[in-house]
Amino acid sequence: MLTLFIVVITVISVINNRVSTANFLEGELATLEGYFAEKDSVNTSISQADVAWHLDHILKTINTVSKDLIRSNPERYEPQFNVQRSLVHTLGIFPRGVAQAPQRVTPPNVVRLDSLRQELAMARENLNTISTLQEKAYFAHPVFDHMDRDQARRFLQIHTRHHLSIIQDILGE
């Protein structure tokens, strides 16, 4: 019985560890853009950051991961098993309040609307570009180790949905 459970969990993990469809974040980016008008909203019982911070952080993360994937040398990709990544990719969620954003994807103190629009346009362009990359294009995450193109896309999907959920809670949706 335990063996069957392990096999089932492994299969689910492998299936949920990757995203390979070209338009995988289109709906999320449209939703994100719809929150631009609410960028100054705050609910400190949900998050110390305003909606603009979460919007900018999502976009900076997409753009940073994309740039890393584009710059990577697929021949140097080293597949690595990572328990935390497998768990997060399988469950499709990040626990709230556990991680802190790395400096390179931390928004400025004041997020301007024109900056959000520029980041969004760049994110759409970058997502189109990464869909054309070799599968072994990769980026190195500080906790989840090396992720290939499709694992990185799964990470971006989970990360984006995580912050959209926080925004929805800030707005009481």
Coordinates of N, CA and C in Angstrom, one line a residue:
M1 N 0.8 -1.2 0.0 CA 0.0 0.0 0.0 C 0.9 1.3 0.0
L2 N 1.9 1.3 0.8 CA 2.8 2.4 0.9 C 3.5 2.6 -0.5
T3 N 3.9 1.5 -1.1 CA 4.6 1.6 -2.4 C 3.6 2.2 -3.4
L4 N 2.4 1.8 -3.4 CA 1.4 2.4 -4.4 C 1.3 3.9 -4.1
F5 N 1.2 4.3 -2.9 CA 1.1 5.7 -2.5 C 2.3 6.5 -3.0
I6 N 3.5 5.9 -2.8 CA 4.7 6.6 -3.3 C 4.7 6.7 -4.8
V7 N 4.3 5.7 -5.5 CA 4.2 5.7 -7.0 C 3.2 6.8 -7.4
V8 N 2.1 6.8 -6.8 CA 1.0 7.8 -7.2 C 1.6 9.2 -7.0
I9 N 2.1 9.5 -5.8 CA 2.7 10.8 -5.5 C 3.8 11.2 -6.5
T10 N 4.6 10.2 -6.8 CA 5.7 10.5 -7.8 C 5.2 10.9 -9.2
V11 N 4.2 10.1 -9.6 CA 3.5 10.4 -10.9 C 2.9 11.8 -10.9
I12 N 2.2 12.1 -9.9 CA 1.6 13.5 -9.7 C 2.6 14.5 -9.7
S13 N 3.7 14.3 -9.0 CA 4.8 15.3 -8.9 C 5.4 15.5 -10.3
V14 N 5.7 14.5 -11.0 CA 6.3 14.6 -12.3 C 5.4 15.4 -13.3
I15 N 4.1 15.0 -13.2 CA 3.1 15.7 -14.1 C 3.0 17.2 -13.7
N16 N 2.9 17.5 -12.5 CA 2.7 18.9 -12.0 C 4.0 19.7 -11.9
N17 N 5.1 19.1 -12.2 CA 6.4 19.8 -12.1 C 6.7 20.6 -13.3
R18 N 5.9 20.6 -14.3 CA 6.3 21.3 -15.6 C 5.0 21.9 -16.2
V19 N 5.3 23.0 -16.9 CA 4.3 23.7 -17.7 C 4.9 23.9 -19.1
S20 N 4.3 23.4 -20.1 CA 4.9 23.5 -21.4 C 4.0 24.3 -22.5
T21 N 2.8 24.7 -22.1 CA 2.0 25.4 -23.0 C 2.5 26.9 -23.2
A22 N 2.4 27.3 -24.5 CA 3.0 28.6 -24.8 C 2.3 29.8 -24.1
N23 N 1.0 29.7 -23.9 CA 0.2 30.8 -23.4 C -0.2 30.6 -21.9
F24 N 0.7 30.0 -21.2 CA 0.4 29.6 -19.8 C 0.1 30.7 -18.8
L25 N 0.5 31.9 -19.1 CA 0.1 33.0 -18.1 C -0.7 34.1 -18.7
E26 N -1.3 33.9 -19.9 CA -2.1 35.0 -20.5 C -3.3 35.4 -19.6
G27 N -4.0 34.5 -19.1 CA -5.1 34.8 -18.2 C -4.7 35.5 -17.0
E28 N -3.6 35.0 -16.4 CA -3.1 35.7 -15.1 C -2.7 37.1 -15.4
L29 N -2.0 37.3 -16.5 CA -1.5 38.7 -16.9 C -2.7 39.6 -17.1
A30 N -3.8 39.1 -17.7 CA -4.9 39.9 -18.0 C -5.6 40.3 -16.6
T31 N -5.7 39.3 -15.7 CA -6.2 39.6 -14.4 C -5.3 40.6 -13.7
L32 N -4.0 40.4 -13.7 CA -3.1 41.3 -13.1 C -3.3 42.8 -13.6
E33 N -3.4 42.9 -14.9 CA -3.6 44.2 -15.5 C -4.8 44.9 -15.0
G34 N -5.9 44.1 -14.8 CA -7.1 44.6 -14.3 C -7.0 45.2 -12.9
Y35 N -6.0 44.8 -12.2 CA -5.7 45.4 -10.8 C -4.9 46.7 -10.8
F36 N -4.5 47.1 -11.9 CA -3.7 48.4 -12.0 C -4.4 49.5 -11.3
A37 N -5.7 49.6 -11.5 CA -6.5 50.7 -11.0 C -6.6 50.6 -9.5
E38 N -6.3 49.5 -8.9 CA -6.4 49.3 -7.4 C -5.0 49.3 -6.8
K39 N -4.0 49.8 -7.5 CA -2.6 49.6 -7.1 C -2.3 50.2 -5.7
D40 N -3.0 51.2 -5.3 CA -2.7 51.9 -4.0 C -3.5 51.2 -2.8
S41 N -4.2 50.2 -3.1 CA -5.0 49.6 -2.0 C -4.1 48.8 -1.1
V42 N -4.5 48.9 0.2 CA -3.7 48.2 1.3 C -4.7 47.6 2.3
N43 N -4.3 46.4 2.8 CA -5.0 45.8 3.9 C -3.9 45.1 4.7
T44 N -3.5 45.8 5.8 CA -2.3 45.3 6.5 C -2.7 44.0 7.3
S45 N -3.9 43.7 7.4 CA -4.2 42.4 8.1 C -3.9 41.2 7.1
I46 N -3.8 41.5 5.8 CA -3.4 40.5 4.8 C -1.9 40.6 4.5
S47 N -1.5 41.8 4.2 CA -0.1 42.0 3.7 C 0.3 43.4 4.1
Q48 N 1.6 43.6 4.5 CA 2.1 44.9 4.8 C 2.3 45.7 3.5
A49 N 2.4 45.0 2.4 CA 2.6 45.7 1.1 C 1.3 46.0 0.4
D50 N 1.3 47.1 -0.4 CA 0.1 47.4 -1.1 C 0.0 46.6 -2.4
V51 N -1.1 46.7 -3.1 CA -1.4 45.9 -4.3 C -0.2 46.2 -5.3
A52 N 0.2 47.5 -5.4 CA 1.3 47.8 -6.4 C 2.5 47.0 -6.2
W53 N 2.9 46.8 -4.9 CA 4.1 46.0 -4.6 C 3.9 44.6 -5.2
H54 N 2.8 44.0 -4.9 CA 2.6 42.6 -5.4 C 2.6 42.5 -6.9
L55 N 1.9 43.5 -7.6 CA 1.9 43.6 -9.0 C 3.3 43.7 -9.6
D56 N 4.1 44.6 -9.0 CA 5.4 44.8 -9.5 C 6.3 43.6 -9.2
H57 N 6.2 43.0 -8.1 CA 6.9 41.8 -7.7 C 6.7 40.7 -8.7
I58 N 5.4 40.4 -9.0 CA 5.1 39.4 -10.0 C 5.8 39.6 -11.3
L59 N 5.7 40.9 -11.8 CA 6.2 41.2 -13.1 C 7.8 41.2 -13.1
K60 N 8.4 41.7 -12.0 CA 9.8 41.6 -11.9 C 10.3 40.1 -11.9
T61 N 9.6 39.3 -11.2 CA 9.9 37.9 -11.1 C 9.8 37.2 -12.5
I62 N 8.8 37.5 -13.2 CA 8.6 36.9 -14.5 C 9.8 37.4 -15.4
N63 N 10.1 38.7 -15.4 CA 11.1 39.2 -16.2 C 12.5 38.8 -15.8
T64 N 12.8 38.6 -14.6 CA 14.1 38.2 -14.1 C 14.3 36.7 -14.4
V65 N 13.3 35.9 -14.2 CA 13.5 34.5 -14.5 C 13.6 34.3 -16.0
S66 N 12.8 35.0 -16.8 CA 12.9 35.0 -18.2 C 14.3 35.3 -18.7
K67 N 14.8 36.4 -18.2 CA 16.2 36.8 -18.6 C 17.2 35.8 -18.3
D68 N 17.1 35.2 -17.1 CA 18.0 34.1 -16.7 C 17.9 32.9 -17.7
L69 N 16.7 32.6 -18.0 CA 16.5 31.5 -18.9 C 17.1 31.8 -20.3
I70 N 16.9 33.0 -20.8 CA 17.4 33.4 -22.1 C 18.9 33.4 -22.1
R71 N 19.5 33.9 -21.0 CA 21.0 34.0 -20.9 C 21.7 32.6 -20.7
S72 N 20.9 31.6 -20.2 CA 21.5 30.4 -19.8 C 22.1 29.6 -21.0
N73 N 23.0 28.7 -20.7 CA 23.6 27.8 -21.6 C 23.0 26.4 -21.4
P74 N 22.1 26.0 -22.2 CA 21.4 24.7 -22.0 C 22.4 23.5 -21.8
E75 N 23.5 23.6 -22.4 CA 24.5 22.6 -22.2 C 25.1 22.5 -20.8
R76 N 24.9 23.5 -20.0 CA 25.4 23.5 -18.6 C 24.3 23.1 -17.6
Y77 N 23.1 22.9 -18.1 CA 22.0 22.5 -17.2 C 22.3 21.2 -16.5
E78 N 22.1 21.2 -15.2 CA 22.3 20.0 -14.4 C 21.0 19.7 -13.7
P79 N 20.3 18.7 -14.1 CA 19.1 18.4 -13.4 C 19.4 18.1 -11.9
Q80 N 18.5 18.6 -11.0 CA 18.7 18.4 -9.6 C 17.4 18.1 -9.0
F81 N 17.3 17.0 -8.2 CA 16.1 16.7 -7.4 C 16.1 17.7 -6.2
N82 N 15.0 18.3 -6.0 CA 14.8 19.2 -4.9 C 13.5 18.9 -4.2
V83 N 13.5 18.5 -3.0 CA 12.3 18.1 -2.3 C 11.3 19.3 -2.1
Q84 N 11.8 20.4 -1.8 CA 10.9 21.6 -1.6 C 10.3 22.0 -2.9
R85 N 11.1 22.0 -4.0 CA 10.5 22.3 -5.3 C 9.4 21.3 -5.7
S86 N 9.7 20.0 -5.5 CA 8.8 19.0 -5.9 C 7.5 19.1 -5.1
L87 N 7.6 19.4 -3.8 CA 6.4 19.6 -3.0 C 5.6 20.8 -3.5
V88 N 6.2 21.9 -3.7 CA 5.5 23.1 -4.1 C 4.9 22.9 -5.5
H89 N 5.7 22.4 -6.4 CA 5.2 22.2 -7.8 C 4.0 21.1 -7.8
T90 N 4.1 20.2 -6.9 CA 3.0 19.2 -6.9 C 1.7 19.7 -6.3
L91 N 1.9 20.5 -5.2 CA 0.7 21.1 -4.5 C 0.2 22.3 -5.2
G92 N 1.1 23.0 -5.9 CA 0.7 24.2 -6.7 C 0.5 25.4 -5.8
I93 N 1.2 25.4 -4.6 CA 1.0 26.6 -3.7 C 2.3 26.9 -3.0
F94 N 2.5 28.1 -2.6 CA 3.5 28.6 -1.7 C 2.8 28.9 -0.4
P95 N 3.4 28.5 0.7 CA 2.8 29.0 2.0 C 3.0 30.5 2.1
R96 N 2.0 31.2 2.7 CA 2.2 32.6 2.8 C 3.1 33.0 4.0
G97 N 3.8 34.1 3.8 CA 4.6 34.6 4.9 C 5.9 33.9 5.2
V98 N 6.3 32.9 4.4 CA 7.4 32.1 4.7 C 8.7 32.6 4.1
A99 N 8.6 33.0 2.8 CA 9.8 33.4 2.1 C 9.8 34.9 2.0
Q100 N 11.0 35.4 1.7 CA 11.2 36.9 1.5 C 11.7 37.0 0.1
A101 N 11.2 38.1 -0.6 CA 11.6 38.3 -2.0 C 13.1 38.7 -2.1
P102 N 13.8 38.0 -3.0 CA 15.2 38.4 -3.2 C 15.3 39.9 -3.7
Q103 N 16.4 40.5 -3.4 CA 16.6 42.0 -3.7 C 16.3 42.3 -5.2
R104 N 16.7 41.4 -6.1 CA 16.5 41.8 -7.5 C 15.1 41.7 -8.0
V105 N 14.2 41.2 -7.2 CA 12.8 41.2 -7.6 C 11.9 42.0 -6.5
T106 N 12.6 42.8 -5.7 CA 11.9 43.6 -4.7 C 11.5 44.9 -5.4
P107 N 10.3 45.3 -5.3 CA 9.8 46.6 -5.9 C 10.4 47.8 -5.1
P108 N 10.4 48.9 -5.8 CA 10.8 50.2 -5.1 C 9.8 50.6 -4.1
N109 N 10.1 51.5 -3.3 CA 9.1 52.0 -2.3 C 7.8 52.6 -2.9
V110 N 8.0 53.2 -4.1 CA 6.9 53.8 -4.8 C 6.8 53.1 -6.2
V111 N 5.7 52.5 -6.5 CA 5.5 51.8 -7.8 C 4.6 52.7 -8.6
R112 N 5.1 53.1 -9.8 CA 4.3 54.0 -10.7 C 3.6 53.2 -11.7
L113 N 2.5 53.7 -12.1 CA 1.6 53.0 -13.1 C 2.4 52.8 -14.4
D114 N 3.1 53.8 -14.9 CA 3.8 53.7 -16.1 C 4.9 52.6 -16.0
S115 N 5.5 52.4 -14.9 CA 6.5 51.4 -14.6 C 5.8 50.0 -14.7
L116 N 4.6 49.9 -14.1 CA 3.9 48.6 -14.2 C 3.5 48.2 -15.6
R117 N 3.1 49.2 -16.4 CA 2.8 49.0 -17.8 C 4.0 48.5 -18.6
Q118 N 5.1 49.2 -18.3 CA 6.4 48.7 -19.0 C 6.8 47.3 -18.6
E119 N 6.7 47.0 -17.3 CA 7.0 45.7 -16.9 C 6.1 44.6 -17.5
L120 N 4.8 45.0 -17.6 CA 3.8 44.0 -18.1 C 4.1 43.8 -19.6
A121 N 4.4 44.8 -20.4 CA 4.7 44.6 -21.8 C 6.0 43.8 -21.9
M122 N 7.0 44.0 -21.1 CA 8.2 43.2 -21.1 C 7.9 41.8 -20.7
A123 N 7.1 41.6 -19.7 CA 6.7 40.2 -19.3 C 6.1 39.4 -20.4
R124 N 5.1 40.1 -21.1 CA 4.5 39.4 -22.3 C 5.5 39.0 -23.3
E125 N 6.4 39.9 -23.6 CA 7.4 39.7 -24.6 C 8.3 38.5 -24.2
N126 N 8.8 38.6 -22.9 CA 9.7 37.6 -22.4 C 9.0 36.2 -22.3
L127 N 7.7 36.1 -22.0 CA 7.0 34.8 -22.0 C 7.0 34.2 -23.4
N128 N 6.8 35.1 -24.4 CA 6.8 34.6 -25.7 C 8.2 34.1 -26.1
T129 N 9.2 34.8 -25.7 CA 10.5 34.4 -26.0 C 10.9 33.0 -25.3
I130 N 10.6 32.9 -24.0 CA 11.0 31.7 -23.4 C 10.3 30.4 -23.9
S131 N 9.1 30.6 -24.5 CA 8.4 29.5 -25.1 C 9.2 28.9 -26.3
T132 N 10.1 29.7 -26.9 CA 10.9 29.3 -28.0 C 12.3 28.7 -27.6
L133 N 12.6 28.8 -26.3 CA 13.9 28.3 -25.9 C 14.0 26.8 -25.8
Q134 N 15.2 26.3 -25.8 CA 15.4 24.8 -25.6 C 14.9 24.4 -24.2
E135 N 14.4 23.2 -24.1 CA 13.9 22.7 -22.9 C 14.9 22.8 -21.7
K136 N 16.2 22.7 -22.0 CA 17.2 22.7 -21.0 C 17.7 24.1 -20.7
A137 N 17.1 25.1 -21.2 CA 17.4 26.5 -20.8 C 17.0 26.4 -19.3
Y138 N 17.7 27.2 -18.4 CA 17.5 27.0 -17.0 C 17.7 28.3 -16.3
F139 N 17.2 28.3 -15.0 CA 17.7 29.4 -14.1 C 17.9 28.8 -12.7
A140 N 18.7 29.4 -12.0 CA 19.1 28.9 -10.6 C 18.3 29.7 -9.6
H141 N 17.4 29.0 -8.9 CA 16.6 29.6 -7.8 C 17.3 29.4 -6.5
P142 N 17.3 30.4 -5.6 CA 18.0 30.3 -4.4 C 17.6 29.2 -3.4
V143 N 16.4 28.7 -3.6 CA 15.9 27.6 -2.7 C 15.6 26.3 -3.6
F144 N 15.1 26.5 -4.8 CA 14.6 25.3 -5.6 C 15.7 24.8 -6.5
D145 N 16.9 25.4 -6.5 CA 18.0 24.9 -7.4 C 17.7 25.2 -8.8
H146 N 18.4 24.5 -9.7 CA 18.3 24.6 -11.1 C 16.9 24.1 -11.6
M147 N 16.2 25.0 -12.4 CA 14.9 24.6 -13.0 C 15.1 24.8 -14.5
D148 N 14.7 23.8 -15.2 CA 14.7 23.9 -16.7 C 13.5 24.8 -17.1
R149 N 13.4 25.0 -18.4 CA 12.4 25.9 -18.9 C 11.0 25.6 -18.4
D150 N 10.6 24.4 -18.5 CA 9.2 24.0 -18.2 C 9.0 24.0 -16.7
Q151 N 10.0 23.7 -15.9 CA 9.9 23.8 -14.4 C 9.9 25.2 -14.0
A152 N 10.6 26.1 -14.7 CA 10.6 27.5 -14.4 C 9.2 28.1 -14.7
R153 N 8.6 27.6 -15.8 CA 7.3 28.1 -16.1 C 6.3 27.7 -15.1
R154 N 6.4 26.5 -14.5 CA 5.5 26.0 -13.4 C 5.8 26.9 -12.2
F155 N 7.0 27.2 -11.9 CA 7.3 28.1 -10.8 C 6.6 29.4 -11.0
L156 N 6.8 30.0 -12.2 CA 6.2 31.3 -12.5 C 4.6 31.3 -12.3
Q157 N 4.0 30.2 -12.8 CA 2.6 30.0 -12.7 C 2.2 30.0 -11.2
I158 N 2.8 29.2 -10.4 CA 2.5 29.1 -9.0 C 2.8 30.5 -8.3
H159 N 3.9 31.1 -8.6 CA 4.3 32.3 -7.9 C 3.3 33.4 -8.3
T160 N 2.9 33.5 -9.6 CA 2.0 34.5 -10.0 C 0.6 34.3 -9.3
R161 N 0.1 33.1 -9.3 CA -1.2 32.9 -8.7 C -1.2 33.1 -7.2
H162 N 0.0 32.8 -6.6 CA 0.1 33.1 -5.1 C -0.1 34.6 -4.8
H163 N 0.6 35.4 -5.6 CA 0.5 36.9 -5.4 C -0.9 37.4 -5.8
L164 N -1.4 36.9 -6.9 CA -2.8 37.3 -7.3 C -3.8 37.0 -6.2
S165 N -3.6 35.9 -5.5 CA -4.5 35.5 -4.4 C -4.4 36.5 -3.3
I166 N -3.1 36.9 -3.0 CA -2.9 37.9 -1.9 C -3.6 39.2 -2.3
I167 N -3.5 39.6 -3.6 CA -4.1 40.9 -4.1 C -5.6 40.7 -3.9
Q168 N -6.2 39.6 -4.3 CA -7.7 39.4 -4.1 C -8.1 39.5 -2.7
D169 N -7.3 39.0 -1.8 CA -7.6 39.1 -0.4 C -7.5 40.5 0.2
I170 N -6.5 41.2 -0.3 CA -6.3 42.6 0.1 C -7.6 43.4 -0.3
L171 N -8.1 43.1 -1.5 CA -9.2 43.8 -2.1 C -10.6 43.2 -1.6
G172 N -10.5 42.2 -0.8 CA -11.7 41.6 -0.2 C -12.6 40.8 -1.3
E173 N -11.9 40.3 -2.3 CA -12.6 39.6 -3.3 C -12.8 38.1 -3.0

